[in-house]
Coordinates of C-alpha atoms in Angstrom, one line a residue:
Chain A
M22 CA 30.0 18.7 -7.3
S23 CA 26.8 20.8 -7.3
G24 CA 29.2 23.7 -7.7
L25 CA 30.3 22.3 -11.1
L26 CA 26.7 21.8 -12.1
R27 CA 25.5 25.2 -11.1
A28 CA 28.4 27.0 -12.7
G29 CA 27.9 28.6 -16.2
A30 CA 29.9 27.7 -19.3
A31 CA 32.1 30.9 -19.0
E32 CA 33.0 30.1 -15.4
L33 CA 33.7 26.4 -16.2
A34 CA 35.9 27.2 -19.2
G35 CA 37.8 29.6 -17.0
R36 CA 38.3 27.1 -14.2
I37 CA 39.4 24.4 -16.7
A38 CA 41.8 26.8 -18.4
T39 CA 43.5 27.7 -15.1
G40 CA 43.7 24.0 -14.1
E41 CA 41.5 24.5 -11.0
V42 CA 39.4 21.7 -12.3
S43 CA 39.9 19.2 -15.1
A44 CA 37.6 18.9 -18.1
R45 CA 37.2 15.2 -17.1
E46 CA 35.9 16.2 -13.7
V47 CA 33.4 18.6 -15.2
T48 CA 32.2 16.1 -17.8
A49 CA 32.0 13.3 -15.2
A50 CA 29.9 15.5 -12.9
H51 CA 27.4 16.2 -15.7
L52 CA 27.3 12.5 -16.7
D53 CA 26.5 11.7 -13.1
Q54 CA 23.7 14.3 -13.0
I55 CA 22.2 12.7 -16.2
A56 CA 22.4 9.3 -14.6
G57 CA 20.8 10.7 -11.4
V58 CA 17.9 12.7 -12.8
D59 CA 17.2 11.9 -16.4
D60 CA 14.9 9.1 -15.6
R61 CA 12.5 11.9 -14.4
I62 CA 13.4 14.5 -17.0
K63 CA 13.9 12.3 -20.1
A64 CA 15.9 15.0 -21.9
F65 CA 18.3 12.6 -23.6
L66 CA 17.7 10.1 -26.4
Y67 CA 21.3 9.0 -26.4
V68 CA 24.2 9.6 -24.0
D69 CA 27.8 8.6 -24.8
G70 CA 29.9 8.9 -21.7
T71 CA 32.9 7.2 -23.2
R72 CA 33.0 9.6 -26.1
A73 CA 32.4 12.6 -23.8
L74 CA 35.2 11.6 -21.4
A75 CA 37.6 11.0 -24.3
A76 CA 36.8 14.5 -25.6
A77 CA 37.3 15.9 -22.1
D78 CA 40.7 14.1 -21.8
A79 CA 41.8 15.6 -25.1
V80 CA 41.1 19.1 -23.7
D81 CA 43.0 18.3 -20.5
A82 CA 45.9 16.9 -22.6
K83 CA 46.0 20.1 -24.7
R84 CA 46.1 22.2 -21.6
A85 CA 48.9 20.0 -20.1
A86 CA 50.9 20.5 -23.3
G87 CA 50.6 24.2 -22.9
E88 CA 48.4 24.7 -25.9
E89 CA 45.9 27.5 -26.0
L90 CA 42.3 26.6 -25.2
G91 CA 39.3 28.1 -26.9
P92 CA 36.7 30.1 -24.8
L93 CA 34.5 27.0 -24.3
A94 CA 37.0 24.2 -24.3
G95 CA 36.0 21.4 -22.0
V96 CA 32.5 22.6 -21.4
P97 CA 29.8 20.0 -21.8
L98 CA 26.9 20.4 -24.3
A99 CA 23.6 18.7 -25.0
M100 CA 23.0 18.4 -28.8
K101 CA 19.5 18.3 -30.3
D102 CA 19.1 15.1 -32.1
I103 CA 18.7 16.9 -35.5
F104 CA 22.5 17.6 -35.9
T105 CA 24.5 14.8 -37.5
M106 CA 27.5 13.5 -35.6
K107 CA 29.6 10.7 -37.0
G108 CA 29.1 7.5 -35.0
A109 CA 26.2 8.8 -32.9
P110 CA 22.6 7.8 -33.8
T111 CA 20.5 10.6 -35.2
T112 CA 16.8 10.1 -35.1
C113 CA 15.2 13.5 -35.2
G114 CA 12.8 12.0 -32.7
S115 CA 11.4 9.8 -35.4
R116 CA 11.0 6.0 -35.6
I117 CA 11.6 6.3 -39.4
L118 CA 15.3 7.1 -38.6
E119 CA 15.7 4.8 -35.6
G120 CA 19.2 3.3 -35.5
W121 CA 20.6 5.5 -38.3
V122 CA 24.2 6.4 -37.7
P123 CA 25.2 9.3 -39.9
P124 CA 28.5 9.0 -41.8
Y125 CA 29.3 12.7 -41.5
N126 CA 29.3 15.7 -39.1
S127 CA 27.1 18.8 -39.5
T128 CA 29.2 21.9 -39.9
I129 CA 28.1 23.0 -36.4
T130 CA 29.2 19.6 -35.0
D131 CA 32.6 20.2 -36.6
K132 CA 32.9 23.7 -35.1
L133 CA 31.9 22.5 -31.6
L134 CA 34.4 19.6 -31.7
A135 CA 37.1 21.9 -33.0
A136 CA 36.4 24.3 -30.1
G137 CA 36.9 21.5 -27.6
V138 CA 33.2 21.5 -26.5
V139 CA 32.3 18.1 -25.0
V140 CA 29.2 16.6 -26.5
L141 CA 27.4 14.6 -23.9
G142 CA 24.7 13.1 -26.1
K143 CA 21.6 13.8 -28.3
T144 CA 18.5 15.4 -26.9
N145 CA 14.8 14.6 -27.4
M146 CA 12.6 16.6 -29.7
D147 CA 9.3 16.6 -31.4
E148 CA 9.5 14.4 -34.5
F149 CA 11.5 16.3 -37.2
A150 CA 11.2 19.4 -35.0
M151 CA 7.4 19.6 -35.5
G152 CA 5.8 20.6 -32.2
S153 CA 5.8 22.7 -29.1
S154 CA 6.0 20.1 -26.3
T155 CA 8.1 17.1 -27.3
E156 CA 4.9 15.1 -27.1
N157 CA 5.4 14.4 -30.8
S158 CA 8.6 12.6 -30.2
G159 CA 8.4 9.0 -31.6
F160 CA 10.2 7.8 -28.4
F161 CA 8.9 9.6 -25.2
T162 CA 7.9 13.0 -23.8
T163 CA 10.4 15.2 -22.0
H164 CA 9.4 16.7 -18.6
N165 CA 9.7 20.2 -17.5
P166 CA 12.3 20.4 -14.6
W167 CA 10.1 23.0 -12.9
D168 CA 7.1 20.7 -12.7
N169 CA 7.4 17.3 -14.2
S170 CA 3.7 17.2 -15.1
K171 CA 4.3 20.1 -17.5
I172 CA 5.7 20.2 -21.1
P173 CA 9.3 21.5 -21.6
G174 CA 8.4 23.3 -24.8
G175 CA 9.3 22.1 -28.2
S176 CA 10.6 21.1 -30.5
G177 CA 13.8 21.5 -28.6
G178 CA 12.4 20.5 -25.2
G179 CA 15.2 18.0 -24.6
S180 CA 17.9 20.6 -24.9
A181 CA 16.1 23.2 -22.8
A182 CA 15.2 20.6 -20.1
A183 CA 18.8 19.4 -20.0
L184 CA 19.9 23.0 -19.2
A185 CA 17.2 23.6 -16.6
S186 CA 18.0 20.3 -14.8
F187 CA 21.7 21.1 -14.7
E188 CA 22.5 18.1 -16.9
A189 CA 24.5 20.4 -19.2
P190 CA 25.5 24.1 -19.1
L191 CA 25.2 24.5 -22.9
A192 CA 22.9 23.1 -25.6
I193 CA 22.1 23.7 -29.3
G194 CA 18.8 23.7 -31.0
T195 CA 17.1 24.7 -34.2
D196 CA 14.3 27.3 -34.6
T197 CA 11.9 27.0 -37.5
G198 CA 8.9 28.7 -35.8
G199 CA 10.1 29.0 -32.2
S200 CA 11.7 25.7 -31.4
I201 CA 14.6 27.3 -29.5
R202 CA 12.8 30.3 -28.0
Q203 CA 9.5 28.7 -26.7
P204 CA 11.3 25.9 -24.8
A205 CA 13.7 28.5 -23.4
S206 CA 10.7 30.5 -22.3
V207 CA 8.9 27.7 -20.5
T208 CA 12.1 26.3 -18.8
G209 CA 13.6 29.6 -17.6
T210 CA 16.6 29.3 -19.9
V211 CA 18.1 31.5 -22.6
G212 CA 17.5 30.6 -26.3
V213 CA 18.6 32.5 -29.4
K214 CA 17.5 32.2 -33.0
P215 CA 20.2 33.9 -34.9
T216 CA 19.7 35.7 -38.2
Y217 CA 18.6 33.2 -40.9
G218 CA 21.7 32.1 -42.8
A219 CA 24.1 33.2 -40.0
T220 CA 24.4 29.6 -38.7
S221 CA 24.9 26.7 -41.1
R222 CA 22.2 24.2 -41.9
Y223 CA 24.7 21.7 -43.4
G224 CA 24.1 18.4 -41.7
V225 CA 21.0 19.6 -39.9
V226 CA 18.1 17.4 -40.9
A227 CA 15.8 19.7 -42.8
M228 CA 12.2 20.5 -41.8
A229 CA 11.4 23.8 -43.6
S230 CA 14.5 24.9 -45.3
S231 CA 13.6 28.6 -45.8
L232 CA 12.9 28.9 -42.0
D233 CA 15.3 26.4 -40.2
T234 CA 17.9 28.3 -38.1
P235 CA 20.3 26.5 -35.7
G236 CA 21.2 28.5 -32.6
P237 CA 22.6 28.5 -29.0
C238 CA 20.8 27.6 -25.8
A239 CA 22.3 28.3 -22.3
R240 CA 21.4 29.3 -18.8
T241 CA 22.9 32.8 -19.1
V242 CA 23.1 35.4 -21.9
L243 CA 26.9 35.5 -21.9
D244 CA 27.1 31.7 -22.2
A245 CA 24.7 31.8 -25.2
A246 CA 26.9 34.5 -26.8
L247 CA 30.0 32.4 -26.3
L248 CA 28.3 29.5 -28.0
H249 CA 26.9 31.7 -30.7
Q250 CA 30.3 32.9 -31.6
V251 CA 31.6 29.3 -31.9
I252 CA 28.8 28.0 -34.1
A253 CA 28.0 31.0 -36.4
G254 CA 29.7 32.0 -39.6
W255 CA 29.7 31.5 -43.4
D256 CA 29.7 27.9 -44.6
P257 CA 30.3 27.3 -48.3
R258 CA 28.5 23.9 -47.9
D259 CA 25.2 25.7 -47.1
A260 CA 24.0 27.6 -50.2
T261 CA 21.8 29.9 -48.0
S262 CA 24.6 30.8 -45.6
I263 CA 25.4 34.5 -45.3
N264 CA 28.9 35.5 -46.2
A265 CA 29.2 38.4 -43.7
P266 CA 31.1 38.9 -40.5
V267 CA 29.3 37.6 -37.3
P268 CA 28.5 40.6 -35.1
D269 CA 30.5 40.7 -31.8
V270 CA 27.8 39.1 -29.7
V271 CA 30.2 38.3 -26.8
A272 CA 31.2 42.0 -26.5
A273 CA 27.5 42.9 -26.6
A274 CA 26.7 40.4 -23.8
R275 CA 29.5 41.8 -21.7
H276 CA 28.5 45.4 -22.5
A277 CA 24.9 44.9 -21.3
D278 CA 23.9 48.6 -21.7
V279 CA 20.6 49.7 -23.0
A280 CA 20.9 53.4 -22.2
G281 CA 19.5 55.4 -25.2
M282 CA 18.2 52.3 -27.0
K283 CA 14.8 52.5 -28.5
I284 CA 12.6 49.5 -27.7
G285 CA 9.3 48.9 -29.5
V286 CA 6.5 46.9 -27.9
V287 CA 4.5 45.0 -30.5
R288 CA 0.9 46.1 -29.9
E289 CA -0.5 42.9 -31.6
F290 CA 1.1 40.5 -29.1
G291 CA -1.0 40.8 -26.0
G292 CA -4.6 40.7 -24.7
D293 CA -6.9 37.8 -25.6
G294 CA -5.2 34.4 -25.2
Y295 CA -2.3 35.8 -23.1
A296 CA -2.0 34.6 -19.5
P297 CA -2.3 37.6 -17.1
G298 CA 0.8 36.4 -15.2
V299 CA 2.8 36.4 -18.5
E300 CA 1.6 39.9 -19.3
Q301 CA 2.4 41.1 -15.8
R302 CA 6.0 39.8 -15.9
F303 CA 6.5 41.2 -19.4
A304 CA 5.3 44.7 -18.3
E305 CA 7.7 44.6 -15.3
A306 CA 10.6 43.6 -17.5
L307 CA 9.8 46.6 -19.7
A308 CA 9.8 48.9 -16.7
V309 CA 13.3 47.4 -15.8
L310 CA 14.6 48.3 -19.2
E311 CA 13.1 51.8 -19.0
G312 CA 14.8 52.2 -15.7
L313 CA 18.1 51.3 -17.3
G314 CA 17.7 54.2 -19.7
A315 CA 15.9 52.6 -22.7
E316 CA 13.1 54.4 -24.4
V317 CA 10.0 52.2 -24.7
V318 CA 7.4 53.0 -27.4
E319 CA 4.5 51.0 -28.8
V320 CA 4.7 49.8 -32.4
S321 CA 2.1 48.3 -34.6
C322 CA 2.8 45.4 -36.9
P323 CA -0.6 44.8 -38.3
H324 CA 0.2 41.7 -40.4
F325 CA 1.6 39.7 -37.5
D326 CA -1.9 38.6 -36.9
Y327 CA -1.6 36.6 -40.2
A328 CA 1.8 35.1 -39.4
L329 CA 0.5 31.9 -37.9
G330 CA -1.7 31.2 -41.0
A331 CA 1.1 32.0 -43.4
Y332 CA 3.5 29.8 -41.4
Y333 CA 1.1 26.8 -41.3
L334 CA 1.0 26.9 -45.1
I335 CA 4.6 27.6 -45.9
M336 CA 6.1 25.3 -43.4
P337 CA 4.0 22.2 -44.2
S338 CA 4.6 22.8 -47.9
E339 CA 8.3 22.7 -47.3
V340 CA 7.9 19.7 -45.0
S341 CA 6.0 17.7 -47.5
S342 CA 8.8 18.2 -49.9
N343 CA 11.7 17.8 -47.5
L344 CA 10.3 14.6 -45.9
A345 CA 10.1 13.0 -49.3
R346 CA 13.7 11.9 -48.7
F347 CA 12.5 9.3 -46.2
D348 CA 11.7 6.9 -48.9
A349 CA 12.9 3.6 -47.4
M350 CA 15.6 3.2 -50.0
R351 CA 18.9 4.8 -48.8
Y352 CA 18.6 5.0 -45.0
G353 CA 16.1 4.4 -42.2
L354 CA 13.2 2.1 -41.8
R355 CA 11.9 -0.2 -44.6
V356 CA 8.5 -1.9 -44.2
G357 CA 6.8 -4.5 -46.5
D358 CA 9.8 -5.4 -48.7
D359 CA 8.6 -9.0 -49.2
G360 CA 9.8 -9.5 -52.7
V361 CA 6.3 -9.0 -54.1
N362 CA 5.4 -5.4 -53.1
S363 CA 6.4 -2.6 -55.5
V364 CA 8.7 0.2 -54.5
E365 CA 5.8 2.6 -54.3
E366 CA 4.0 0.2 -52.0
V367 CA 7.0 -0.2 -49.8
M368 CA 7.3 3.6 -49.6
N369 CA 3.6 3.9 -48.6
L370 CA 3.9 1.2 -45.9
T371 CA 7.2 2.5 -44.5
R372 CA 6.1 6.1 -44.3
G373 CA 2.7 5.1 -42.9
A374 CA 4.4 3.1 -40.2
G375 CA 7.4 5.3 -39.5
F376 CA 5.9 8.8 -39.3
G377 CA 3.9 10.0 -36.3
A378 CA 0.6 11.8 -36.3
E379 CA 1.9 15.4 -36.5
A380 CA 4.4 14.6 -39.3
K381 CA 1.5 13.0 -41.2
R382 CA -0.8 16.1 -40.6
R383 CA 1.8 18.4 -41.9
I384 CA 2.7 16.3 -45.0
I385 CA -1.0 16.1 -45.9
I386 CA -1.5 19.9 -45.4
G387 CA 1.5 20.6 -47.5
T388 CA 0.5 18.3 -50.2
Y389 CA -3.0 19.9 -50.2
A390 CA -1.6 23.5 -50.2
L391 CA 0.7 22.8 -53.1
S392 CA -1.8 20.9 -55.2
S393 CA -3.1 22.5 -58.4
G394 CA -6.2 24.5 -57.9
Y395 CA -5.3 25.4 -54.4
Y396 CA -1.7 26.6 -54.8
D397 CA -2.6 30.3 -55.4
A398 CA -5.2 30.6 -52.6
Y399 CA -3.0 28.9 -50.0
Y400 CA 0.7 28.8 -50.7
G401 CA 0.7 31.8 -53.0
S402 CA -1.2 33.9 -50.5
A403 CA 1.0 32.8 -47.7
Q404 CA 4.1 33.9 -49.6
K405 CA 2.5 37.4 -50.0
V406 CA 1.8 37.6 -46.3
R407 CA 5.5 36.8 -45.8
T408 CA 6.3 39.9 -47.8
L409 CA 3.8 42.0 -45.7
I410 CA 5.3 40.7 -42.4
T411 CA 8.8 41.6 -43.6
R412 CA 7.6 45.1 -44.5
D413 CA 6.1 45.4 -41.0
F414 CA 9.5 44.6 -39.5
D415 CA 11.2 47.0 -41.9
A416 CA 8.9 49.8 -40.9
A417 CA 9.2 49.0 -37.2
F418 CA 13.0 48.8 -37.3
A419 CA 13.1 52.2 -39.0
Q420 CA 11.6 53.6 -35.7
V421 CA 13.2 51.4 -33.0
D422 CA 16.4 49.4 -32.4
V423 CA 14.6 46.2 -31.2
L424 CA 11.1 44.9 -30.8
V425 CA 9.9 43.0 -27.8
S426 CA 7.0 40.8 -26.7
P427 CA 6.3 37.8 -24.5
T428 CA 8.0 34.8 -26.0
T429 CA 4.9 32.6 -25.8
P430 CA 1.4 33.6 -24.6
T431 CA 1.3 31.2 -21.6
T432 CA 3.6 29.4 -19.2
A433 CA 4.2 25.6 -19.7
F434 CA 1.0 23.8 -20.2
T435 CA 0.2 20.3 -18.8
I436 CA 1.4 17.2 -20.7
G437 CA -1.6 15.9 -22.7
E438 CA -3.6 19.2 -22.5
R439 CA -3.2 20.2 -26.1
A440 CA -2.2 16.8 -27.6
D441 CA -5.5 16.4 -29.6
D442 CA -6.0 20.0 -30.5
P443 CA -3.4 20.9 -33.1
L444 CA -4.5 24.5 -33.4
A445 CA -4.2 25.2 -29.7
M446 CA -0.7 23.7 -29.9
Y447 CA 0.3 25.8 -32.9
K448 CA -0.7 29.0 -30.9
A449 CA 2.4 28.5 -28.6
D450 CA 4.4 29.9 -31.5
L451 CA 2.2 33.0 -32.1
C452 CA 4.9 35.5 -31.1
T453 CA 8.0 33.7 -32.4
I454 CA 6.9 32.8 -36.0
P455 CA 7.2 36.3 -37.6
S456 CA 11.0 36.4 -37.1
N457 CA 11.3 33.0 -38.9
L458 CA 9.2 34.3 -41.8
A459 CA 11.2 37.5 -42.1
G460 CA 14.6 35.9 -41.3
N461 CA 15.6 38.4 -38.6
C462 CA 17.1 37.4 -35.3
A463 CA 15.3 36.9 -31.9
A464 CA 15.9 35.6 -28.4
S465 CA 14.1 34.6 -25.3
I466 CA 15.4 35.7 -21.9
P467 CA 13.8 34.6 -18.5
C468 CA 11.9 37.4 -16.9
G469 CA 10.3 35.8 -13.8
L470 CA 7.7 33.3 -12.7
A471 CA 4.0 33.2 -13.0
D472 CA 2.2 30.7 -10.8
G473 CA 5.6 29.1 -10.2
L474 CA 6.5 28.6 -13.8
P475 CA 9.0 30.6 -16.0
V476 CA 8.0 33.4 -18.3
G477 CA 10.2 34.4 -21.3
F478 CA 10.8 37.9 -22.7
Q479 CA 11.4 38.0 -26.4
V480 CA 13.7 40.4 -28.1
M481 CA 13.7 40.8 -31.9
A482 CA 16.4 42.6 -33.9
P483 CA 17.0 43.2 -37.6
A484 CA 18.9 40.7 -39.7
L485 CA 22.7 40.6 -38.9
A486 CA 22.1 42.8 -35.8
D487 CA 22.2 39.8 -33.4
D488 CA 24.5 41.7 -31.0
R489 CA 21.4 43.9 -30.0
L490 CA 19.7 40.8 -28.7
Y491 CA 22.6 40.2 -26.4
R492 CA 22.9 43.8 -25.3
V493 CA 19.2 43.9 -24.3
G494 CA 19.2 40.4 -22.9
A495 CA 22.3 40.9 -20.8
A496 CA 21.0 44.2 -19.4
L497 CA 17.7 42.7 -18.4
E498 CA 19.4 39.6 -17.0
A499 CA 21.9 41.6 -14.9
E500 CA 19.2 43.8 -13.3
L501 CA 16.7 40.9 -12.6
T502 CA 19.5 38.7 -11.3
S503 CA 20.6 41.4 -8.9
R504 CA 17.0 41.9 -7.7
W505 CA 16.4 38.2 -7.2
G506 CA 19.8 37.6 -5.7
G507 CA 20.6 35.0 -8.4
G508 CA 19.3 33.6 -11.7
L509 CA 15.9 32.2 -12.2
L510 CA 17.2 28.6 -12.2
D511 CA 19.0 29.3 -8.9
Q512 CA 15.5 29.7 -7.5
L513 CA 14.6 26.2 -8.8
A514 CA 17.8 24.7 -7.5
E515 CA 17.1 26.1 -4.0
S516 CA 13.4 25.4 -3.8
P517 CA 11.8 22.3 -2.4
S518 CA 10.3 21.5 -5.8
G519 CA 13.8 21.4 -7.2
A520 CA 15.3 19.3 -4.4
Y521 CA 15.3 16.2 -6.6
L522 CA 17.8 17.8 -8.8
N523 CA 20.3 17.6 -6.0
V524 CA 22.0 20.9 -6.8
G525 CA 20.8 23.0 -3.8
G526 CA 22.9 24.5 -1.0
V527 CA 25.8 26.8 -1.1
R528 CA 27.5 27.0 -4.5
Chain B
M28 CA -14.6 23.0 -48.1
A29 CA -15.1 20.0 -45.9
L30 CA -12.4 17.4 -46.5
T31 CA -13.7 13.8 -46.5
P32 CA -11.7 10.8 -45.3
A33 CA -11.6 9.8 -49.0
D34 CA -9.9 13.2 -49.9
V35 CA -7.4 12.6 -47.1
A36 CA -6.7 9.1 -48.4
R37 CA -6.0 10.4 -51.9
L38 CA -3.6 13.1 -50.5
G39 CA -1.9 10.4 -48.5
E40 CA -1.4 8.3 -51.6
L41 CA 0.0 11.4 -53.5
A42 CA 2.5 11.9 -50.6
R43 CA 3.2 8.1 -50.3
V44 CA 1.9 7.9 -46.8
R45 CA -0.5 4.9 -46.2
L46 CA -3.1 6.0 -43.6
T47 CA -5.3 3.6 -41.7
E48 CA -9.1 4.0 -41.7
E49 CA -8.9 5.2 -38.1
E50 CA -6.3 7.9 -39.0
L51 CA -8.4 9.1 -42.0
V52 CA -11.5 9.6 -39.8
H53 CA -9.4 11.3 -37.2
L54 CA -7.4 13.5 -39.6
A55 CA -10.2 14.8 -41.9
P56 CA -12.0 17.0 -39.4
Q57 CA -8.7 18.2 -37.8
L58 CA -7.3 19.2 -41.2
D59 CA -10.6 21.1 -41.9
V60 CA -10.2 23.2 -38.8
I61 CA -6.5 23.9 -39.6
L62 CA -7.2 24.8 -43.2
A63 CA -10.2 27.0 -42.3
S64 CA -7.9 28.9 -39.9
V65 CA -5.0 29.4 -42.2
A66 CA -7.2 30.4 -45.2
R67 CA -7.4 33.9 -43.5
V68 CA -4.1 34.7 -45.3
A69 CA -6.2 35.4 -48.5
E70 CA -7.8 38.4 -46.8
V71 CA -4.6 40.5 -47.1
A72 CA -2.9 38.8 -50.0
G73 CA -3.7 41.5 -52.6
A74 CA -2.7 41.2 -56.3
D75 CA -0.2 44.1 -55.8
V76 CA 1.8 42.2 -53.1
P77 CA 4.8 40.3 -54.5
P78 CA 5.4 36.9 -53.0
T79 CA 8.5 36.1 -50.8
S80 CA 9.8 32.5 -51.0
H81 CA 12.9 33.1 -49.0
A82 CA 14.2 35.7 -46.5
L83 CA 17.6 36.1 -48.2
P84 CA 17.9 37.7 -51.7
L85 CA 20.3 35.1 -52.9
T86 CA 20.3 33.6 -56.4
N87 CA 22.5 31.1 -58.1
V88 CA 25.0 30.4 -55.4
F89 CA 27.9 28.4 -56.8
R90 CA 30.8 26.8 -55.1
E91 CA 34.4 26.8 -56.5
D92 CA 34.6 24.3 -59.3
V93 CA 37.2 22.1 -57.6
V94 CA 37.1 18.4 -56.8
T95 CA 36.6 17.6 -53.1
E96 CA 36.5 14.4 -51.2
S97 CA 33.1 12.7 -51.0
L98 CA 31.9 10.1 -48.6
A99 CA 33.2 6.5 -48.9
A100 CA 30.6 4.2 -50.5
D101 CA 30.7 1.7 -47.7
A102 CA 30.1 4.4 -45.1
V103 CA 27.0 5.5 -46.9
L104 CA 25.8 1.9 -47.6
A105 CA 26.2 1.1 -43.9
G106 CA 23.0 3.1 -43.2
A107 CA 20.9 1.5 -46.0
P108 CA 18.0 -0.9 -45.2
S109 CA 19.2 -3.3 -47.8
V110 CA 22.5 -3.7 -49.8
E111 CA 23.6 -6.0 -52.6
D112 CA 26.9 -6.1 -54.4
G113 CA 28.0 -2.7 -53.1
R114 CA 24.7 -1.0 -54.1
F115 CA 21.4 -0.1 -52.6
R116 CA 19.0 -3.0 -53.1
V117 CA 15.4 -1.7 -53.8
P118 CA 12.1 -3.4 -54.2
R119 CA 10.9 -4.1 -57.8
I120 CA 10.3 -0.9 -59.7
L121 CA 8.1 -2.2 -62.5
G122 CA 4.5 -3.3 -62.4
E123 CA 3.3 -6.9 -62.7
E124 CA 2.4 -6.5 -66.3
A125 CA 5.8 -5.2 -67.3

């Protein structure tokens, strides 16, 4: 059984396709793992074993009937609770949506179901994807599988923790400022933010619409590529979807060759505030890529220093507008409807009771930044910085094929450590935010441990050049895996601190 | 620039979020720190820099003008906090004096 849990998605799909193992057995093994360890990890808000097993049976029946199976048919997946799926509660980690069951599927949900991917359940997240630790979830905090006293990253901490605890081989997330990449970094998993507009936002509860980007999460680069290929593509139901072919990310992941590639190190992302262990692993990964024939140069992106400020004006402004839909009228919580209170009062009371502290902070900041008299100084200036950051990227990508940096300045911090210091929490996204502002693609790949906790290596590529992320990621992964004698998560599975996951021993 | 708890309460009412006394006292200094930090953007936002509101240069995206199926009314109403006669029931929308 631990063999099924340790296997990657590509391997599982292959074994299911040949009939060596049934999709039902694979799904049952993962449901058992969730039952066994999720009381410690708390990755899932909702698990539906009946639905998952029925989906697995459908794949087995198709195979028995001789029908062709897709490349991920029968593989289980953990879905961030921000994607709508008919019949499954969708809360976005918020009490204001508790119990809401969406009447429609997100486009990505439809694509996953059509591909025969088995959705195990919905994963925990910071409320409306606002946070870097899952501590802002309205329900509970998810724990890092490497050390249960540490945060799993956020907002998609549930999806990342489900991968790292072998509860699921695949997951999906959304990345607005780093919510796929930072959790991947601190859990030793792979997370990709595709080019903005390359993955549909239809049916994904909106946080900041000009930044939100759904993307794949997995334990290997190839698995992420296979999932990327399933979920990406033009969607006429999303007006900001790009009508362009999806680059062949799977071929890029299999190609895994960086010889002759030019890699730019972002000078601004290092030094003060960066953990020495993180910088050390990052430098070693660079040396690995150089050894594989890549040319490494230093590149300056001077306006990246202003990205955090621009982001924390643009994002809350969009949040304050997007979250206006939670008005207690059409869905979700309603408080104070006593027959006397006016509709405005009911909205006030409902939103006061239903939103958590971070949602309120961001709504207030956005309301302030957009108010007359402050608009030009705050929101207007932030939009100009967005232009400057895009220009920095353009200039850099004229010189190099990809840019690289640590994914996040530190390893996983302790639960509670930054809970009452919003600015310290925001700094977890220092290196990931620029790609959201400019809309280009980026990924986080595990590059080792510092003080026993995972470190992520970020690769950034131009818009619609997502295949480059996979080329670099797969090359780095292949070389490191061969040096380590296995993946980073194999080290957790085999170590005493990972014994509680029950996936040790010979695969 | 110091934001007072009263300022935060006013912003909360504009955004239709009722905040408790305790929340106001807690939020005001936090928001001050955040706003002071993000205000740095003004340092480089020169008059000659055009603003970017969106990463994609898309304008006026239209779909085909064809009728497609929409969600069934009862499926949508199933998620509503209150329903009456096949419609959303809402609290009173007019003031006492109306």
